[in-house]
XYZ file of C-alpha atoms in Angstrom:
512
model
C 0.000 0.000 0.000
C 2.767 2.437 -0.933
C 1.324 5.867 -1.630
C 2.753 9.192 -2.794
C 6.027 7.594 -3.884
C 7.626 6.711 -7.184
C 6.497 3.110 -6.769
C 3.785 2.220 -9.214
C 0.718 0.016 -9.008
C 1.079 -3.606 -10.122
C 0.592 -4.482 -13.760
C -2.720 -6.082 -14.693
C -3.197 -9.725 -13.749
C -4.043 -10.680 -17.306
C -0.808 -9.218 -18.632
C 1.172 -11.081 -16.010
C -0.578 -14.346 -16.867
C 0.115 -13.912 -20.569
C 3.760 -13.131 -19.857
C 4.020 -16.225 -17.676
C 2.538 -18.391 -20.405
C 4.752 -16.973 -23.106
C 7.769 -17.284 -20.864
C 6.981 -20.943 -20.359
C 6.692 -21.365 -24.118
C 10.098 -19.767 -24.556
C 11.483 -22.361 -22.145
C 9.787 -25.102 -24.138
C 11.507 -23.952 -27.304
C 14.885 -23.759 -25.566
C 14.551 -27.005 -23.641
C 12.209 -26.747 -20.669
C 13.903 -29.764 -19.117
C 17.398 -28.317 -18.926
C 19.045 -29.167 -15.630
C 20.431 -27.523 -12.538
C 23.189 -29.122 -10.531
C 22.498 -30.184 -6.961
C 24.676 -27.316 -5.719
C 22.796 -24.753 -7.829
C 19.386 -26.018 -6.734
C 20.450 -26.098 -3.071
C 21.741 -22.531 -3.316
C 18.425 -21.356 -4.772
C 16.384 -23.119 -2.089
C 18.539 -21.639 0.670
C 18.203 -18.183 -0.838
C 14.434 -18.633 -1.185
C 14.194 -19.438 2.535
C 16.344 -16.423 3.400
C 14.018 -14.126 1.415
C 10.936 -15.469 3.161
C 12.553 -15.476 6.582
C 13.978 -11.952 6.367
C 11.619 -9.938 4.170
C 8.139 -11.467 4.441
C 5.822 -9.481 6.700
C 4.243 -12.504 8.397
C 5.518 -15.780 6.934
C 4.660 -18.060 9.825
C 0.952 -17.387 10.267
C 0.040 -20.977 9.346
C 3.321 -22.838 9.749
C 6.081 -22.396 12.303
C 9.540 -21.257 11.281
C 10.981 -24.569 12.487
C 8.502 -26.577 10.402
C 9.125 -24.520 7.279
C 12.895 -24.649 7.704
C 12.646 -28.414 8.122
C 10.716 -28.669 4.832
C 13.312 -26.576 3.026
C 16.190 -28.640 4.451
C 14.430 -31.898 3.571
C 14.067 -30.751 -0.041
C 17.725 -29.749 -0.171
C 18.856 -33.081 1.269
C 16.787 -35.069 -1.214
C 18.012 -33.244 -4.325
C 19.504 -35.495 -7.024
C 22.870 -34.711 -8.573
C 21.034 -33.009 -11.430
C 17.442 -31.796 -11.442
C 15.453 -30.647 -14.477
C 14.287 -27.061 -14.562
C 10.669 -28.211 -14.685
C 11.051 -30.507 -11.671
C 12.829 -27.806 -9.673
C 10.196 -25.190 -10.556
C 7.419 -27.449 -9.310
C 9.380 -28.273 -6.174
C 9.763 -24.615 -5.180
C 6.202 -23.696 -6.146
C 4.737 -26.544 -4.080
C 7.018 -25.707 -1.153
C 5.884 -22.085 -1.350
C 2.233 -23.112 -0.988
C 2.960 -24.358 2.541
C 3.042 -20.708 3.664
C -0.650 -20.348 2.740
C -0.140 -16.759 1.636
C -1.910 -15.752 -1.564
C 0.475 -12.850 -2.197
C 3.623 -14.992 -1.905
C 4.205 -16.461 -5.343
C 6.891 -18.325 -7.296
C 6.786 -18.088 -11.084
C 8.880 -18.390 -14.209
C 11.056 -15.363 -14.962
C 8.925 -13.180 -17.246
C 12.023 -11.429 -18.635
C 12.777 -14.590 -20.591
C 9.970 -13.437 -22.836
C 11.605 -11.931 -25.927
C 9.382 -13.102 -28.712
C 6.117 -15.003 -28.634
C 6.381 -18.645 -29.562
C 4.240 -20.398 -32.127
C 5.046 -23.834 -30.758
C 1.949 -25.974 -30.075
C 2.457 -27.106 -26.494
C -0.661 -26.301 -24.487
C -3.895 -28.135 -23.766
C -6.325 -26.002 -25.738
C -9.609 -25.943 -23.845
C -10.764 -24.225 -20.674
C -12.520 -26.355 -18.080
C -15.096 -26.017 -15.335
C -14.639 -27.833 -12.039
C -18.005 -28.951 -10.685
C -18.318 -31.206 -7.629
C -14.646 -32.127 -7.923
C -15.014 -33.275 -11.533
C -13.418 -31.634 -14.584
C -15.605 -30.722 -17.573
C -14.841 -29.117 -20.934
C -16.118 -25.517 -20.915
C -15.681 -24.623 -24.581
C -17.631 -24.868 -27.821
C -16.341 -25.637 -31.283
C -13.496 -27.926 -30.262
C -12.880 -31.628 -30.781
C -14.261 -32.304 -27.289
C -17.931 -31.307 -26.921
C -19.056 -28.820 -24.293
C -19.805 -30.643 -21.034
C -17.542 -33.634 -21.680
C -16.244 -34.998 -18.374
C -12.506 -35.574 -18.485
C -11.608 -39.033 -17.240
C -7.879 -38.711 -17.927
C -5.329 -36.787 -19.980
C -2.196 -38.591 -21.181
C -3.026 -41.400 -18.767
C -3.318 -39.114 -15.722
C -6.722 -39.536 -13.974
C -8.709 -36.330 -13.463
C -8.627 -36.598 -9.656
C -4.843 -36.811 -9.740
C -4.794 -33.860 -12.128
C -6.824 -31.741 -9.734
C -4.679 -32.663 -6.749
C -1.382 -31.999 -8.524
C -2.443 -28.835 -10.360
C -4.068 -27.141 -7.366
C -0.808 -27.831 -5.495
C 0.815 -25.297 -7.859
C -1.580 -22.486 -6.961
C -1.432 -20.064 -4.037
C -4.255 -19.074 -1.725
C -4.804 -17.330 1.597
C -5.033 -19.702 4.533
C -7.323 -22.677 3.998
C -9.429 -21.240 1.182
C -10.080 -23.832 -1.516
C -12.218 -21.787 -3.918
C -9.279 -19.765 -5.222
C -7.311 -22.913 -6.062
C -10.111 -24.306 -8.208
C -10.801 -21.005 -9.974
C -7.083 -20.582 -10.709
C -6.890 -24.006 -12.322
C -10.106 -23.340 -14.259
C -8.832 -20.071 -15.677
C -5.363 -21.350 -16.619
C -5.788 -25.114 -16.953
C -3.471 -25.335 -19.982
C -0.784 -23.299 -18.217
C -0.824 -25.404 -15.049
C -0.859 -28.642 -17.057
C 2.211 -27.401 -18.951
C 3.940 -26.352 -15.749
C 3.395 -29.733 -14.085
C 3.773 -32.165 -16.955
C 5.596 -30.267 -19.691
C 4.829 -29.687 -23.362
C 2.762 -32.047 -25.455
C 2.040 -31.605 -29.142
C -0.856 -34.035 -28.719
C -2.999 -34.935 -25.720
C -4.596 -38.357 -25.360
C -7.929 -37.622 -23.683
C -10.440 -40.104 -22.318
C -13.772 -38.367 -21.737
C -17.351 -39.233 -20.946
C -20.494 -37.588 -22.305
C -24.027 -38.833 -21.688
C -22.684 -42.129 -20.374
C -20.530 -42.808 -23.417
C -16.746 -42.992 -23.020
C -14.552 -41.695 -25.828
C -10.816 -41.638 -26.469
C -9.525 -38.868 -28.702
C -6.236 -37.188 -29.609
C -6.394 -33.428 -29.014
C -3.815 -31.230 -30.724
C -1.856 -28.748 -28.624
C -2.012 -25.029 -29.443
C 0.187 -21.968 -28.795
C 0.028 -20.451 -25.339
C -1.558 -17.179 -26.412
C -4.386 -19.045 -28.186
C -4.902 -21.234 -25.127
C -5.352 -18.126 -22.977
C -7.677 -16.529 -25.546
C -9.895 -19.602 -25.421
C -10.439 -18.974 -21.717
C -12.061 -15.654 -22.604
C -14.377 -17.321 -25.128
C -16.279 -19.635 -22.830
C -19.945 -20.004 -23.765
C -21.283 -17.721 -21.029
C -18.663 -15.090 -21.825
C -19.688 -14.986 -25.467
C -23.105 -13.644 -24.473
C -21.997 -11.329 -21.675
C -19.921 -8.429 -22.920
C -19.309 -7.201 -19.392
C -16.835 -10.003 -18.712
C -14.272 -8.807 -21.263
C -14.013 -5.196 -20.037
C -12.249 -3.777 -17.000
C -15.498 -2.026 -16.088
C -18.952 -2.287 -17.615
C -22.479 -1.082 -16.807
C -25.675 -2.818 -17.910
C -29.256 -1.777 -17.226
C -32.073 -4.288 -16.731
C -35.085 -2.029 -17.055
C -37.668 -4.704 -16.246
C -36.085 -5.194 -12.799
C -35.091 -1.540 -12.268
C -31.538 -2.798 -11.870
C -28.059 -1.651 -12.805
C -25.208 -4.160 -13.143
C -21.745 -2.716 -12.499
C -18.995 -5.192 -13.404
C -15.550 -4.433 -11.978
C -13.050 -6.989 -13.262
C -9.976 -5.316 -11.764
C -8.789 -2.660 -9.343
C -5.401 -2.535 -11.047
C -5.744 0.909 -12.592
C -4.927 4.498 -11.751
C -7.617 6.101 -9.543
C -8.125 8.955 -11.988
C -8.748 6.653 -14.965
C -10.911 4.308 -12.927
C -13.026 7.110 -11.483
C -13.665 8.656 -14.889
C -14.552 5.257 -16.336
C -17.048 4.575 -13.567
C -18.384 8.115 -13.496
C -19.041 8.271 -17.226
C -20.889 4.945 -17.304
C -22.556 4.872 -13.898
C -23.736 8.461 -13.684
C -25.478 8.342 -17.042
C -27.143 4.983 -16.344
C -28.140 5.707 -12.744
C -30.075 8.808 -13.761
C -32.622 6.609 -15.480
C -36.048 6.514 -13.834
C -36.754 4.029 -11.075
C -33.394 2.289 -10.540
C -33.773 0.469 -7.230
C -31.101 -2.237 -7.354
C -27.371 -2.310 -8.012
C -25.535 -5.556 -8.789
C -21.787 -5.209 -8.204
C -19.946 -8.115 -9.865
C -16.509 -8.754 -8.321
C -16.173 -12.393 -9.361
C -13.208 -11.861 -11.702
C -11.596 -9.092 -9.675
C -8.222 -10.086 -8.191
C -7.605 -6.725 -6.548
C -5.173 -3.887 -7.104
C -5.051 -0.308 -5.836
C -7.042 0.014 -2.603
C -7.502 3.738 -3.151
C -10.251 2.767 -5.579
C -12.296 1.404 -2.683
C -12.688 4.892 -1.248
C -14.882 6.414 -3.890
C -16.682 3.137 -4.613
C -17.589 2.892 -0.933
C -18.746 6.484 -0.832
C -20.814 5.846 -3.948
C -22.632 3.017 -2.158
C -22.570 4.038 1.518
C -22.553 7.819 1.109
C -19.817 8.242 3.736
C -16.030 8.037 3.899
C -14.566 4.576 4.244
C -13.438 3.649 7.753
C -11.774 0.234 7.871
C -9.397 0.040 10.830
C -6.643 -2.551 10.862
C -3.452 -3.387 12.709
C -0.399 -3.403 10.464
C 3.190 -4.483 10.967
C 6.356 -5.436 9.142
C 9.373 -7.490 10.164
C 12.049 -5.290 8.611
C 12.485 -1.658 7.600
C 15.189 -2.530 5.084
C 15.072 -3.974 1.577
C 17.901 -6.492 1.369
C 19.546 -8.619 -1.333
C 19.363 -5.805 -3.863
C 21.575 -7.749 -6.257
C 18.701 -10.174 -6.839
C 15.869 -7.646 -6.468
C 13.975 -7.155 -9.725
C 11.116 -4.904 -8.720
C 8.868 -3.415 -6.059
C 5.148 -3.222 -6.804
C 5.782 -3.381 -10.521
C 8.505 -0.729 -10.604
C 12.045 -1.807 -11.523
C 14.153 -2.264 -8.388
C 16.435 0.742 -8.856
C 18.287 2.487 -6.038
C 15.662 5.240 -6.084
C 12.767 2.801 -5.825
C 14.464 0.922 -2.971
C 15.162 4.202 -1.174
C 11.535 5.281 -1.552
C 10.328 1.954 -0.194
C 12.615 2.112 2.832
C 11.651 5.735 3.495
C 8.016 4.708 3.410
C 8.577 1.882 5.909
C 10.627 4.065 8.231
C 7.985 6.802 8.117
C 5.001 4.577 8.895
C 6.447 1.863 11.152
C 8.270 2.132 14.463
C 9.726 -0.503 16.763
C 7.733 -1.471 19.850
C 8.883 -3.045 23.122
C 8.661 -6.517 21.588
C 11.013 -5.627 18.764
C 8.178 -5.558 16.220
C 7.715 -2.786 13.684
C 4.132 -1.536 13.921
C 2.042 1.290 12.510
C -0.099 3.335 14.886
C -2.460 4.385 12.087
C -5.591 2.257 12.290
C -7.523 3.519 9.265
C -5.270 3.473 6.210
C -8.036 4.921 4.063
C -7.685 8.323 5.724
C -4.703 8.876 3.431
C -6.701 7.982 0.336
C -8.472 11.295 -0.274
C -8.722 11.503 -4.044
C -10.516 14.831 -4.430
C -13.352 13.469 -6.584
C -16.839 14.981 -6.411
C -19.132 12.088 -5.494
C -22.250 13.911 -4.346
C -24.323 12.897 -7.383
C -23.216 9.216 -7.334
C -24.772 7.989 -4.063
C -26.902 4.898 -4.664
C -29.975 4.703 -2.419
C -31.316 1.230 -3.222
C -30.479 -2.413 -2.535
C -26.977 -3.620 -3.451
C -26.018 -7.177 -4.424
C -22.299 -8.064 -4.471
C -21.253 -11.146 -6.475
C -18.144 -13.015 -5.277
C -16.054 -16.034 -6.267
C -12.735 -17.657 -5.464
C -11.168 -15.190 -7.926
C -12.299 -12.286 -5.718
C -8.966 -11.580 -4.108
C -6.882 -8.958 -2.291
C -8.513 -5.495 -2.453
C -11.638 -6.960 -4.082
C -12.066 -9.428 -1.202
C -11.511 -6.530 1.206
C -14.284 -4.620 -0.528
C -16.686 -7.566 -0.312
C -15.948 -7.836 3.428
C -16.464 -4.109 3.964
C -19.661 -3.877 1.920
C -21.063 -7.021 3.514
C -21.378 -5.149 6.799
C -23.849 -2.622 5.337
C -27.559 -3.169 5.918
C -28.486 -2.659 2.263
C -25.883 -5.103 0.854
C -26.343 -8.818 0.115
C -23.398 -11.038 -0.904
C -24.081 -13.810 -3.429
C -21.716 -16.440 -4.856
C -18.929 -18.341 -3.148
C -16.253 -17.795 -0.525
C -13.742 -15.207 -1.701
C -10.149 -16.131 -2.498
C -8.889 -13.345 -0.235
C -8.828 -13.823 3.540
C -11.480 -12.262 5.749
C -9.428 -11.687 8.916
C -6.171 -10.372 7.461
C -3.350 -10.939 4.995
C 0.190 -9.951 4.063
C 0.501 -7.780 0.965
C 0.603 -4.061 0.159
C 4.331 -3.750 -0.615
C 5.421 -6.573 -2.941
C 9.102 -7.337 -3.559
C 10.076 -9.392 -6.593
C 13.335 -11.320 -6.484
C 15.093 -13.632 -8.933
C 16.704 -16.807 -7.626
C 20.382 -16.758 -8.701
C 20.619 -20.011 -10.662
C 17.128 -20.928 -11.849
C 15.953 -17.311 -12.368
C 12.642 -18.279 -10.769
C 10.780 -15.167 -9.644
C 9.713 -14.936 -5.998
C 7.137 -12.358 -4.925
C 7.470 -11.491 -1.229
C 4.839 -9.320 0.554
C 6.184 -7.018 3.259
C 3.260 -5.564 5.244
C 1.039 -7.747 7.443
C -2.467 -6.514 8.119
C -5.141 -7.714 10.562
C -8.623 -6.321 9.951
C -10.637 -5.201 12.961
C -13.997 -5.337 11.188
C -14.266 -8.948 10.101
C -18.021 -9.340 9.776
C -20.114 -12.043 11.384
C -17.917 -14.945 10.249
C -14.212 -14.582 10.881
C -12.780 -18.091 10.783
C -9.002 -17.893 10.722
C -7.663 -18.625 7.288
C -11.006 -18.422 5.505
C -12.428 -15.916 3.069
C -15.498 -13.718 3.036
C -18.600 -15.910 2.990
C -21.654 -14.851 0.996
C -25.130 -14.477 2.437
C -26.303 -16.841 -0.306
C -23.814 -19.518 -1.402
C -24.536 -20.482 -5.002
C -22.661 -23.228 -6.856
C -22.440 -23.827 -10.569
C -24.071 -27.076 -11.652
C -23.597 -29.328 -14.659
C -26.970 -28.139 -15.979
C -25.695 -24.553 -15.799
C -22.649 -25.556 -17.838
C -24.639 -27.344 -20.545
C -27.292 -24.631 -20.732
C -24.670 -21.862 -20.671
C -26.222 -20.278 -17.617
C -24.626 -17.986 -15.060
C -25.979 -19.534 -11.860
C -24.861 -16.756 -9.498
C -26.150 -13.944 -11.691
C -29.465 -15.693 -12.358
C -29.950 -16.394 -8.662
C -29.351 -12.717 -7.912
C -31.915 -11.637 -10.473
C -34.300 -14.076 -8.810
C -33.713 -12.401 -5.459
C -34.432 -9.038 -7.034
C -37.612 -10.377 -8.636
C -38.610 -11.899 -5.249
C -38.912 -15.438 -6.532
C -39.444 -17.572 -3.389
C -38.579 -20.896 -5.018
C -34.879 -20.104 -5.434
C -32.752 -21.927 -2.872
C -28.970 -21.441 -2.660
C -26.522 -24.211 -1.922
C -25.077 -24.042 1.578
C -21.807 -25.713 0.623
C -18.728 -23.733 1.665
C -16.327 -25.739 -0.480
C -15.476 -25.191 -4.135
């Protein structure tokens, strides 16, 4: 949460994903299975632990230091004389998940990306995970929409789910984010775990009939594009824009879709103001649907004017914040801070920020006395004509993360707000984020993102299980019928609430 410094907001999640995919393709072309020596791998693992142990704001919230150190040492001791790059990448990524911190990530070095590859390596189709089964969520391919995957290249679907979700990161014990991550980037995670394959041998089942078919691999950029052409997305333009406003006149309802908070406040405000103000002046608008299901967070300053637009008052969200160090170390391997290149100036600004806001207490901890961070987020926008007076419905999913999960938690405490969907991917009680350091491991060039500032929220809502997300008032799960009929279960349920249809009953499952 660095403000008024030269440090910039993170790049968009989609851009990062594309860069990761293309970087992986570059490795495939150059030999993704090239090896590291035991000494090189051990050095990288030791350095990874040092980064977490020294720079992470709260690394041992869910695992003790002794337990984590033991895991690192066990991995070092079991290293073979030579280890393939792919095997080592998976090893570090799976080790990193033990921290249960959604902002602590290990990924392929995106700087390897020089030119996009045309090599056909990736499983082509997006999937939906429903009741722990994997289904094809794409039309026009060699596998029909709704086909249940039994196995790919001999790997059973249940093993696939277990091994691919092990490569994701999530806050605490939240499972929804893991499944949504694999859904959105199934081809990427398959590549990361099992390597390239020009052809995929798929056993599937549709309507009780089992089929075996060879599916051709496609380039990484086409694989990602397919994820944005799922059947529901083809009929809902709002999913492919950063922000979008729809009006449903028959229900006197506006639908405001916010797919990211990773934007400058000025641009974001103007985008919202231009669309929302014009639409909200229509006669008889009584309901606002705020769709955060694809929003993975970003700049928390954006929450200020959005909150004022809905609540009519300034945002007050007190929290206790701390950090474990006021210094940015290992500058020789530092690649960036919050998206800005890790120059001497950027490092100096970051350290100045930490020294200004955090001071050492009697326990040797570095804490911030400021309880409401949002007091510093005055943006100077005129919001008097944007206040919404009606009922608000907030849609959430496992992809609702970081600042977006914060916003769902905050809005959920208002009397005129109803949350619909599934448990958010961002923790309800607190998290470590806000200042993100990006390091490169010296031998493998794996990128490690390390969050610096730990935050514990004081207003946690009615349900504040440690290590869980924000729970909706109505938990709605996608069904196989929704997939086949190309229906948006959460959105349709919400419209049913607005229309006061008494026969709609939400699932009470808190799992995927």
